[in-house]
XYZ file of C-alpha atoms in Angstrom:
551
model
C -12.075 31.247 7.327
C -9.175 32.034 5.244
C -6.869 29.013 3.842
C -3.809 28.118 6.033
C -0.471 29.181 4.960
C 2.580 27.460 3.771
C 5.641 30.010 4.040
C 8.963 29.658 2.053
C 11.975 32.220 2.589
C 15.048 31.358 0.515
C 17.077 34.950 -0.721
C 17.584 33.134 -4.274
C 14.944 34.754 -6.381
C 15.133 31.190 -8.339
C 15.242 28.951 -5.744
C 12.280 31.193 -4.137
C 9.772 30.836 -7.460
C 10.764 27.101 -8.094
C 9.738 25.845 -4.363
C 6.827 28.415 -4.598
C 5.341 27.074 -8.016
C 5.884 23.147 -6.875
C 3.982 23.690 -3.292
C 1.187 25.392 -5.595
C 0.492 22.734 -7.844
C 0.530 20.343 -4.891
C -1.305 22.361 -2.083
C -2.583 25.006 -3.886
C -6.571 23.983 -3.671
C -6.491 23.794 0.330
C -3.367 25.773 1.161
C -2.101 29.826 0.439
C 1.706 29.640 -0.430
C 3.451 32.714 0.478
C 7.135 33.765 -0.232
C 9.682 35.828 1.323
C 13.096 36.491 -0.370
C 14.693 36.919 3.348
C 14.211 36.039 6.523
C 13.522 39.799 7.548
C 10.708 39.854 5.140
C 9.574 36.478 6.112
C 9.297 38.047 9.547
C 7.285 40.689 8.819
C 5.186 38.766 6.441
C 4.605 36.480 9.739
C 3.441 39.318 11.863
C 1.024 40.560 9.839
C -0.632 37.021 9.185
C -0.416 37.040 12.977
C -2.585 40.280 13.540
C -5.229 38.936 10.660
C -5.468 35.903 12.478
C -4.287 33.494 10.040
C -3.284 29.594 10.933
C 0.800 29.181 9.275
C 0.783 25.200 8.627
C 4.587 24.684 7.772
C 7.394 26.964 7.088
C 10.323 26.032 5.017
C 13.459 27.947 5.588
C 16.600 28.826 3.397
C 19.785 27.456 5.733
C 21.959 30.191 3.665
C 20.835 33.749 3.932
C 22.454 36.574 4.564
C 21.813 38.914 7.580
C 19.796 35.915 9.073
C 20.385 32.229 8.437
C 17.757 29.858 8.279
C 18.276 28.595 12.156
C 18.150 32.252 13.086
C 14.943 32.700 11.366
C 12.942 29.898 12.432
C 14.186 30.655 16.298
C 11.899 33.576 16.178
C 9.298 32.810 13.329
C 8.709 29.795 16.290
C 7.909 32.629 18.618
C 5.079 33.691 16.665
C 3.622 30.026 15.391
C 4.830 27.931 17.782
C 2.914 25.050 16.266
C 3.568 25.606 12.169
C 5.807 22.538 11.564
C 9.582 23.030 10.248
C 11.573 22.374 7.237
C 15.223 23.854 6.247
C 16.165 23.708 2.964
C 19.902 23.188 2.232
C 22.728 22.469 -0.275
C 24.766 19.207 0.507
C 27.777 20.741 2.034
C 25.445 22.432 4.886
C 24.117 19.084 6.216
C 25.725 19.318 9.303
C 24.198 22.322 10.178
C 20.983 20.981 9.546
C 21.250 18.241 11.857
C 22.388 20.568 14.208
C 19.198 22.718 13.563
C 16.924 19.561 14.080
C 18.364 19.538 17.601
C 18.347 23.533 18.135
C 15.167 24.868 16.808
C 13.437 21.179 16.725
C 13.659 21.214 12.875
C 11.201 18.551 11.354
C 12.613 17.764 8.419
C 15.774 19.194 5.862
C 15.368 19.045 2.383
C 18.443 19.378 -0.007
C 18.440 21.570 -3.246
C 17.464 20.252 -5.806
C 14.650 18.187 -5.246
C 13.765 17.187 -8.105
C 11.234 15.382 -8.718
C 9.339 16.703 -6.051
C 7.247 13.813 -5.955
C 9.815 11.834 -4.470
C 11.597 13.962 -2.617
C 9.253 17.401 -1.645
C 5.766 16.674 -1.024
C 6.710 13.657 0.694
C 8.047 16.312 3.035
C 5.370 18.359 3.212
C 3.032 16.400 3.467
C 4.148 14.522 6.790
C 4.251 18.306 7.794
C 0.560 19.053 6.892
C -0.031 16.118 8.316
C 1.709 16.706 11.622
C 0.131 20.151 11.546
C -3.212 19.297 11.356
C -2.549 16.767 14.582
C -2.766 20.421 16.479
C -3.567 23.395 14.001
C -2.871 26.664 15.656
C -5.321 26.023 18.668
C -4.378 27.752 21.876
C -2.715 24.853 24.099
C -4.150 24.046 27.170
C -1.975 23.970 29.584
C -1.491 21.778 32.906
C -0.273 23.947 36.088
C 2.231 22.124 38.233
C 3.380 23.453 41.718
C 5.901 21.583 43.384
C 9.830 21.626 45.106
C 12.592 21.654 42.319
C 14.075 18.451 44.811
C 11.027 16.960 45.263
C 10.746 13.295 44.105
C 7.393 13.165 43.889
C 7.266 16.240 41.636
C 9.961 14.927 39.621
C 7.781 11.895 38.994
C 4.418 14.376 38.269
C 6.657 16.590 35.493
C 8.055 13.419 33.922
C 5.045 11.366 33.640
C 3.244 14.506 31.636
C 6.450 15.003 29.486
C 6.731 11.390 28.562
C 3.129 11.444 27.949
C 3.497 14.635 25.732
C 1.270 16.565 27.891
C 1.662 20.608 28.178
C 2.599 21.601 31.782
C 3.630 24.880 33.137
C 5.824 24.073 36.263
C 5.775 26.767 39.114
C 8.613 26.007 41.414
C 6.911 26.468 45.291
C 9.242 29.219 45.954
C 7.919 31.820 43.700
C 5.239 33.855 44.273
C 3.070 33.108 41.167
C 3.094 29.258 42.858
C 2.170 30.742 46.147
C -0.838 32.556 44.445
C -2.053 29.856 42.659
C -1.602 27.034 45.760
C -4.066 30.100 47.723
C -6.337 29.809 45.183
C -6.644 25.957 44.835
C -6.891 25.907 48.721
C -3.855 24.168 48.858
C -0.332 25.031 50.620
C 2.816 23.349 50.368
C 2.643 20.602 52.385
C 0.442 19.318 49.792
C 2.379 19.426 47.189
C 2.975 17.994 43.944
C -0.382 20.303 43.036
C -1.967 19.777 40.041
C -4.229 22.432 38.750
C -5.989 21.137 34.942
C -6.891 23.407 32.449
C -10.683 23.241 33.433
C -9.840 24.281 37.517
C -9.503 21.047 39.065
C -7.384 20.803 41.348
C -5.845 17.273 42.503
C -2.812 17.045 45.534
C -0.124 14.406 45.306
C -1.965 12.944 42.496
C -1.208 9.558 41.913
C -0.451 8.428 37.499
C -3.826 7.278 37.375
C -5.172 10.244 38.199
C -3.223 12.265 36.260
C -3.798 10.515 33.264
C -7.862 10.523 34.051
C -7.539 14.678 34.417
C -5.580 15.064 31.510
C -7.394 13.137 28.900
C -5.107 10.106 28.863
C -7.029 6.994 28.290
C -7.402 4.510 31.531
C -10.167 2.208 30.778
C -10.652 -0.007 28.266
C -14.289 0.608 25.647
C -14.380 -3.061 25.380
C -14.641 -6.100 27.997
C -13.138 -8.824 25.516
C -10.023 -8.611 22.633
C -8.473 -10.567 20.071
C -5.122 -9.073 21.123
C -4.004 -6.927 24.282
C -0.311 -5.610 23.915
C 1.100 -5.083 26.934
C 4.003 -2.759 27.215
C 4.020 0.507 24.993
C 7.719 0.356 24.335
C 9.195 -0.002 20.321
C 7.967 -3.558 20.631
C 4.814 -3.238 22.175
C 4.038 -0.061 19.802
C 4.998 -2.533 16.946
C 2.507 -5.231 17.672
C 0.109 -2.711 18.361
C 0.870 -1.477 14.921
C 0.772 -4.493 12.864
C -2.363 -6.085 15.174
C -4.999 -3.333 14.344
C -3.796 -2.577 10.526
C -4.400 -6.497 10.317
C -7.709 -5.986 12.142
C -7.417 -7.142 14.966
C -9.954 -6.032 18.158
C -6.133 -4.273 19.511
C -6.009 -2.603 23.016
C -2.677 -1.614 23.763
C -1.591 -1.638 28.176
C 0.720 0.991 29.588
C 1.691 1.111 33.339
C 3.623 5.144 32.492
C 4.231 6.220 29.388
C 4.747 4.464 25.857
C 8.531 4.726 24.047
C 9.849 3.036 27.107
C 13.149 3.437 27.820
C 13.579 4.040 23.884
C 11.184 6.828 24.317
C 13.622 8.411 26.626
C 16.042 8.514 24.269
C 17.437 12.675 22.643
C 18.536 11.113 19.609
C 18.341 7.345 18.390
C 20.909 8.092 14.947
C 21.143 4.080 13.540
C 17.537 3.596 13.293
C 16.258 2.367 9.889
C 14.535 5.517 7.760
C 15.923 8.401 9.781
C 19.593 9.357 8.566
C 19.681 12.377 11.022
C 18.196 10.998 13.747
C 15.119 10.770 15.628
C 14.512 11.351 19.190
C 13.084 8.828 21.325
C 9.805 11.293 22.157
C 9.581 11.686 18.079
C 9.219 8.245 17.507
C 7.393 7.229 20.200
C 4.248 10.195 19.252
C 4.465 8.538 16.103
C 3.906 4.980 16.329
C 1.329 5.507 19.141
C -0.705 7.630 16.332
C -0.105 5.217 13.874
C -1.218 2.608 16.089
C -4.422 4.880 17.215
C -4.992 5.968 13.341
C -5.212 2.024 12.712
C -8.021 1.814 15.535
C -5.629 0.248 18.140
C -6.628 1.576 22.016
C -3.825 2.605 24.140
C -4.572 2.498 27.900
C -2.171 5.057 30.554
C -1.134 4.515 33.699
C -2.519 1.475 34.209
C -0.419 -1.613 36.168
C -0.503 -5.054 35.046
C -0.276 -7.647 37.851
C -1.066 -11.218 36.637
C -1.897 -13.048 33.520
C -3.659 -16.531 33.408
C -5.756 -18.907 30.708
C -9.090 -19.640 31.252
C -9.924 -21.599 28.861
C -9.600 -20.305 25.586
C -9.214 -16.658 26.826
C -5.994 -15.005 28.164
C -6.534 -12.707 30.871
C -4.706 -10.253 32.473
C -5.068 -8.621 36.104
C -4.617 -5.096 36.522
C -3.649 -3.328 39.867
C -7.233 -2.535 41.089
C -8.643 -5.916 40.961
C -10.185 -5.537 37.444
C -9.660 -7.355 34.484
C -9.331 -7.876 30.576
C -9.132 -10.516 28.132
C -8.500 -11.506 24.967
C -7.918 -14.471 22.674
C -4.376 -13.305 22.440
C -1.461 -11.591 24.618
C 1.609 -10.326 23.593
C 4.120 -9.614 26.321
C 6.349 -6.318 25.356
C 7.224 -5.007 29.456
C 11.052 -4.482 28.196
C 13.664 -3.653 31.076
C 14.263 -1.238 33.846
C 17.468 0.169 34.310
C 19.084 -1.429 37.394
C 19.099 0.239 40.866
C 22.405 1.598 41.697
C 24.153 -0.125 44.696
C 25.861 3.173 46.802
C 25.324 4.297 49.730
C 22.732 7.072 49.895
C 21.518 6.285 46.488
C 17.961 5.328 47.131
C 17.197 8.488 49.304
C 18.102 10.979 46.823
C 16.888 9.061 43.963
C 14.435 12.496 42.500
C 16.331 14.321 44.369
C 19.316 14.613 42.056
C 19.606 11.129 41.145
C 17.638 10.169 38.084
C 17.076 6.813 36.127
C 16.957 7.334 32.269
C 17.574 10.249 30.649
C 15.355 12.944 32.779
C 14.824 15.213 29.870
C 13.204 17.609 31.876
C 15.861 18.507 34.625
C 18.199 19.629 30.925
C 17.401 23.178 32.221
C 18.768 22.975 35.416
C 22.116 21.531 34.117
C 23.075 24.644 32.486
C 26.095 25.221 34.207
C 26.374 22.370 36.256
C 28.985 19.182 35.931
C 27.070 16.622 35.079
C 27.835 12.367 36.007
C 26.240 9.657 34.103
C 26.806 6.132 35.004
C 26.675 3.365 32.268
C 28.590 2.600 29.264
C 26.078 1.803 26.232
C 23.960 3.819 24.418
C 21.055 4.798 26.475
C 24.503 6.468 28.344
C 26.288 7.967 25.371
C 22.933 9.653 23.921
C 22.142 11.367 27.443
C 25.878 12.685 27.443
C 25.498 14.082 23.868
C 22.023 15.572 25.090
C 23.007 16.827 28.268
C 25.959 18.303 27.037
C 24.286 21.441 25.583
C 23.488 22.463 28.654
C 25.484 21.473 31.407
C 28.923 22.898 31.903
C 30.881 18.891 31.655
C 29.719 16.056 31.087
C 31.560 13.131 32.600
C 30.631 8.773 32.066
C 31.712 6.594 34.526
C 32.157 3.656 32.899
C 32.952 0.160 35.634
C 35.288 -1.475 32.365
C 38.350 -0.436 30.543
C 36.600 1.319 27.713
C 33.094 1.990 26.123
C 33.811 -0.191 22.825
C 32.435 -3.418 24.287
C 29.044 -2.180 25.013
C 28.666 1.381 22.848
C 27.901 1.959 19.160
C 30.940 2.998 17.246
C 29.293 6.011 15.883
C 28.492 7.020 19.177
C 31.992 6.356 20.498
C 32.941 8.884 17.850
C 30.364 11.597 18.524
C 31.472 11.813 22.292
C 34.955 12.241 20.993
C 34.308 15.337 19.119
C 32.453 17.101 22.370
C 35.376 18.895 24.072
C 32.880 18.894 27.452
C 31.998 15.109 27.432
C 34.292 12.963 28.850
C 34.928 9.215 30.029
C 36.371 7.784 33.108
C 36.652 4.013 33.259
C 37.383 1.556 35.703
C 35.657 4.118 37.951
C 31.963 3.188 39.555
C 30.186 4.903 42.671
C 30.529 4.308 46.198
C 28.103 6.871 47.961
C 26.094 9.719 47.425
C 25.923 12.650 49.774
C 23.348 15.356 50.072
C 20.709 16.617 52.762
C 17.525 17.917 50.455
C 19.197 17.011 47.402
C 22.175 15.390 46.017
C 25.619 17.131 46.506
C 28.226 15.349 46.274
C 29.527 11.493 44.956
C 32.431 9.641 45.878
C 34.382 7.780 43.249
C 36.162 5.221 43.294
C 39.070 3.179 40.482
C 39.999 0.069 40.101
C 42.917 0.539 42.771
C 40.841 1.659 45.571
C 41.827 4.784 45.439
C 38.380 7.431 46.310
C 37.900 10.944 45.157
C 34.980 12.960 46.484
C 33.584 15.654 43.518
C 30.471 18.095 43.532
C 27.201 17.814 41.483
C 23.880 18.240 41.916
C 23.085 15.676 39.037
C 23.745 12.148 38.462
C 21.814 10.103 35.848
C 21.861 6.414 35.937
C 21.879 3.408 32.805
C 23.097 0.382 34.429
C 21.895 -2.860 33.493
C 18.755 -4.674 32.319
C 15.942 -5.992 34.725
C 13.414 -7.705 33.351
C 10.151 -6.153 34.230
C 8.803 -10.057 35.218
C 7.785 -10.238 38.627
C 4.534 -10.053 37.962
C 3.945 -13.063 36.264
C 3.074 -16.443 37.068
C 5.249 -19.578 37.524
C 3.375 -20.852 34.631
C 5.264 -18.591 32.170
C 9.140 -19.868 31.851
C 11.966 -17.385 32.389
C 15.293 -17.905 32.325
C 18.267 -17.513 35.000
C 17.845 -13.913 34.787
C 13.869 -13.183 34.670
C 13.996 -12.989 31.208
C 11.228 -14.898 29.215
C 11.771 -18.112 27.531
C 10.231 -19.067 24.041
C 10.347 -21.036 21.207
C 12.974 -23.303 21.145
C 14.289 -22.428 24.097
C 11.418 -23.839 26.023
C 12.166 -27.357 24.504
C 14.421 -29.085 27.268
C 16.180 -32.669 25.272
C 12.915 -31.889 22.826
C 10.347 -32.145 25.869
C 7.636 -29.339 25.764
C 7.635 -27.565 28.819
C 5.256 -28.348 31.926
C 1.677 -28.140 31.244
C 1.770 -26.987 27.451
C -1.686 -28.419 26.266
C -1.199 -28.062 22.346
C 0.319 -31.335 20.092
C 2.716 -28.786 18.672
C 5.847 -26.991 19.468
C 5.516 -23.284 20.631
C 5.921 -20.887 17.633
C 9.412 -19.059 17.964
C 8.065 -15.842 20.353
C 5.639 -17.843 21.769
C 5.961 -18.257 26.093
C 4.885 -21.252 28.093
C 1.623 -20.588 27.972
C 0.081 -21.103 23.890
C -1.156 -17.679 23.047
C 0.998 -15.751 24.792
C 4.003 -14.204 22.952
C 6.992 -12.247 23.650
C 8.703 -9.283 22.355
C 11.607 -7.036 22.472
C 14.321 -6.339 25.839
C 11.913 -9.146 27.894
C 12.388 -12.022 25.947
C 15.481 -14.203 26.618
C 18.423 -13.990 24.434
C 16.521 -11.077 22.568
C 18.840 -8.447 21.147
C 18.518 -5.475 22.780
C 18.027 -2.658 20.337
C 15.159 -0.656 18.691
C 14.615 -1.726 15.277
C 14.812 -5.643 16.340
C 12.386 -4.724 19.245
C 9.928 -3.235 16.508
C 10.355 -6.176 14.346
C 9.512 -8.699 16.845
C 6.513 -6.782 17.748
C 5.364 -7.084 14.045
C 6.574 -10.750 13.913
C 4.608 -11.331 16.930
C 1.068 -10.325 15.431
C 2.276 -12.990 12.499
C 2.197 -15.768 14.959
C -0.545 -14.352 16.586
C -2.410 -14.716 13.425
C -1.136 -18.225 12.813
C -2.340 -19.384 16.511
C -5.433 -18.103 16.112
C -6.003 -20.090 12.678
C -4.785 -23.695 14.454
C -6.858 -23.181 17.395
């Protein structure tokens, strides 16, 4: 089998050799480098690796050509190797445009000319490209069939539990005929429906997240009966102490109830996280820390529902939905926040129906057009307007205060300024929501009373934090709110709490119970953003550690 390709176009004849000769003495031993001097060329160059059969690894694209610019380019070289990974190369004063291109054409990287030494600041590049590439190679991608109702909660809940999971689907709307084919050939009809049809032939109706993850590959049961640290929770916290447990080797199994990235994994584009100057989407991240975390020999565990946690003993247990259980010597508690139910009338009924919680990533498409509400004023809010704006026709945030300042990142505040289709109403917060099969219509109201009925057919919601808590025991401390208490928070006029057993304060993220530790959005007085969340998870495995040794 011939050697994968790595493809540079740049119309520079300089530029083109230079970029060439560096990937060679680099890659050359298990990669062919081929050059194009324009994206035409490129093109052709791609079609005919495409009838020999040849795997393309990574492309890297001149942004300034003529004819065809680099965007233009990759659009359809993507067409043809959907999976080679992406890299623009650009001067300084094109930047902008290749952010924009990370967002258009789901650019992987942009590299500016010069980069010299290309030890630094090239084969880093590549190689997380390689890298990245060899995750999936150019193998065919199996692909999940979905046949449900475009309104359809429950169908909403099948699509977005595969995309968070990053988990190809094909979704066949019950109204077309290829859907009505393929629900006669499952034996189904649409009554039945969500269907799920996997790439092997099974066919599973109204399938519940368990059982999608079991038919899809997703991991639901653990290889091992006993831990030194579960993790439950695969948001940035949970993913960090997943991280830093099993590169520290520690026995790590990591607990998911839906999907990891949490509510951070929901997230188009996270722009003030540490290490990505352009940005990173919340899906991004989250594949890679839960591959880190699996490359370091952590488990990770789908769809499966924690409901209690106890000691026995030296042993911390946990409870899962079906009766079974799992322990370890250690827990750390990462369950972050749900975004709070909005309180108008209507609003539960429709919720999948129109109404969505987070950022819904995959209704974008059927925004195109469409005037689009979001509710909430702080990030999680301003992101989704940013995203959603490329599709839908306006964008509007209704925000309950005076402005966004108080609870939205000044670069963000910014950003939504310079999209003529975004815009912010405040003092303005929703009284009811009308539709029959799906949502219709909203009524507004302002801080004077007065109401204001307006059409949609979307309306996402980021209000508030709830502590995802109920689940636990009255053993484990939590504050006013539901959040958890630790450290020195526990101590009440220096008095450990009730029932602490160990002749020492808890360490700082350490709960009620010794052993059990607490990171990210759940812990009281926590600061609610990514990069803290990901460093409490690592300073969590710390303590951990330091437990363990005073046992």
């Amino acid at each position: 089998m011939s050697q994968p390709i790595l493809l540079t176009v740049d119309d520079d004849p300089a530029v083109s050799r230079s970029v060439a000769r560096d990937l060679r003495r680099r890659y050359g031993q298990d990669y062919r480098v081929v050059r194009a001097d324009s994206g035409a060329d490129a093109l052709d160059a791609l079609r005919e690796i495409k009838l020999r059969g040849d795997a393309v690894a990574a492309i890297l694209a001149d942004y300034r050509m003529p004819h065809m610019d680099g965007i233009a380019f990759l659009e359809q070289a993507m067409d043809l190797f959907p999976q080679a990974r992406r890299a623009l190369l650009t001067a300084y004063a094109d930047t902008d445009a290749a952010i924009q291109a990370i967002n258009v054409v789901d650019v992987d990287h942009y590299l500016l000319k010069p980069w010299d030494p290309p030890e630094e600041k090239l084969y880093p590049v590549v190689d997380a490209l390689v890298e990245t590439w060899r995750e999936v190679g150019d193998r065919p991608v199996a692909e999940t069939k979905v046949i449900g109702h475009r309104w359809s909660a429950p169908s909403y809940k099948v699509r977005d539990f595969l995309a968070r999971n990053s988990v190809p689907y094909r979704w066949y709307s019950v109204e077309e005929p290829e859907a009505v084919r393929l629900l006669d050939a499952a034996g189904s009809n649409a009554d039945e429906i969500p269907v799920l049809v996997t790439p092997d032939g099974s066919v599973l109706r109204k399938p519940t997240g368990e059982q999608i993850a079991d038919a899809v590959g997703l991991s639901t049961r653990p290889a091992e009966e006993f831990y030194d640290l579960i993790v439950v929770g695969g948001g940035p916290a949970g993913l960090g102490a997943s991280v830093y447990g099993a590169s520290e080797g520690l026995r790590t199994v990591l607990v998911e109830r839906r999907a990891t990235g949490g509510q951070a994994g929901q997230s188009s584009r996270i722009e003030n996280y540490l290490g990505f100057p352009d940005g990173v989407s919340g899906a991004q991240l989250t594949d890679r820390a839960r591959r880190q975390a699996q490359k370091f020999g952590a488990e990770v565990l789908t769809a499966r529902d924690v409901v209690g946690l106890e000691a026995r003993g030296s042993a911390r247990v946990i409870k899962f939905g079906d009766g079974s259980e799992l322990a370890a010597h250690a827990v750390v508690l990462a369950t972050g926040v749900s975004y709070r139910t909005l309180q108008a009338d209507g609003c539960a009924e429709l919720t999948g129906r129109g109404v969505y919680y987070g950022s819904a990533s995959t209704e974008a498409p059927e925004c195109t057009g469409q005037h689009v509400y979001i509710v909430g004023g702080a990030n999680s809010a301003g992101q989704a307007a940013v995203f959603f704006s490329r599709y839908a026709k306006d964008v509007t945030i209704l925000v309950r205060g005076e402005s966004l300042h108080a609870s939205m990142s000044h670069y963000l505040i910014e950003q939504l300024d310079q999209i003529e289709n975004v815009h912010v109403r405040t003092h303005t917060t929703v009284k009811q929501v009308h539709g029959d099969e799906h949502l219709e219509k909203l009524t507004l109201c302002d801080q004077h009373g007065t109401e204001e009925t307006v059409e949609t057919s979307h309306l996402f919601v980021f209000i508030g934090a709830a502590p995802r808590t109920g689940w636990l025991g009255d053993q484990i401390v939590r504050d006013e709110h539901g959040f958890v208490r630790t450290g020195p928070d526990l101590l009440v006029e220096g008095r450990r709490p009730a029932g602490w057993t160990l002749d020492r304060d808890p360490h700082h993220l350490e709960s009620s119970i010794p052993g059990v530790f607490v990171a990210g959005d759940v812990r009281s007085q926590s600061v609610k953003r990514v990069a803290s969340a990901v460093g409490e998870g690592a300073m969590a495995v710390t303590l951990v550690h330091r437990y363990l040794e005073q046992r």
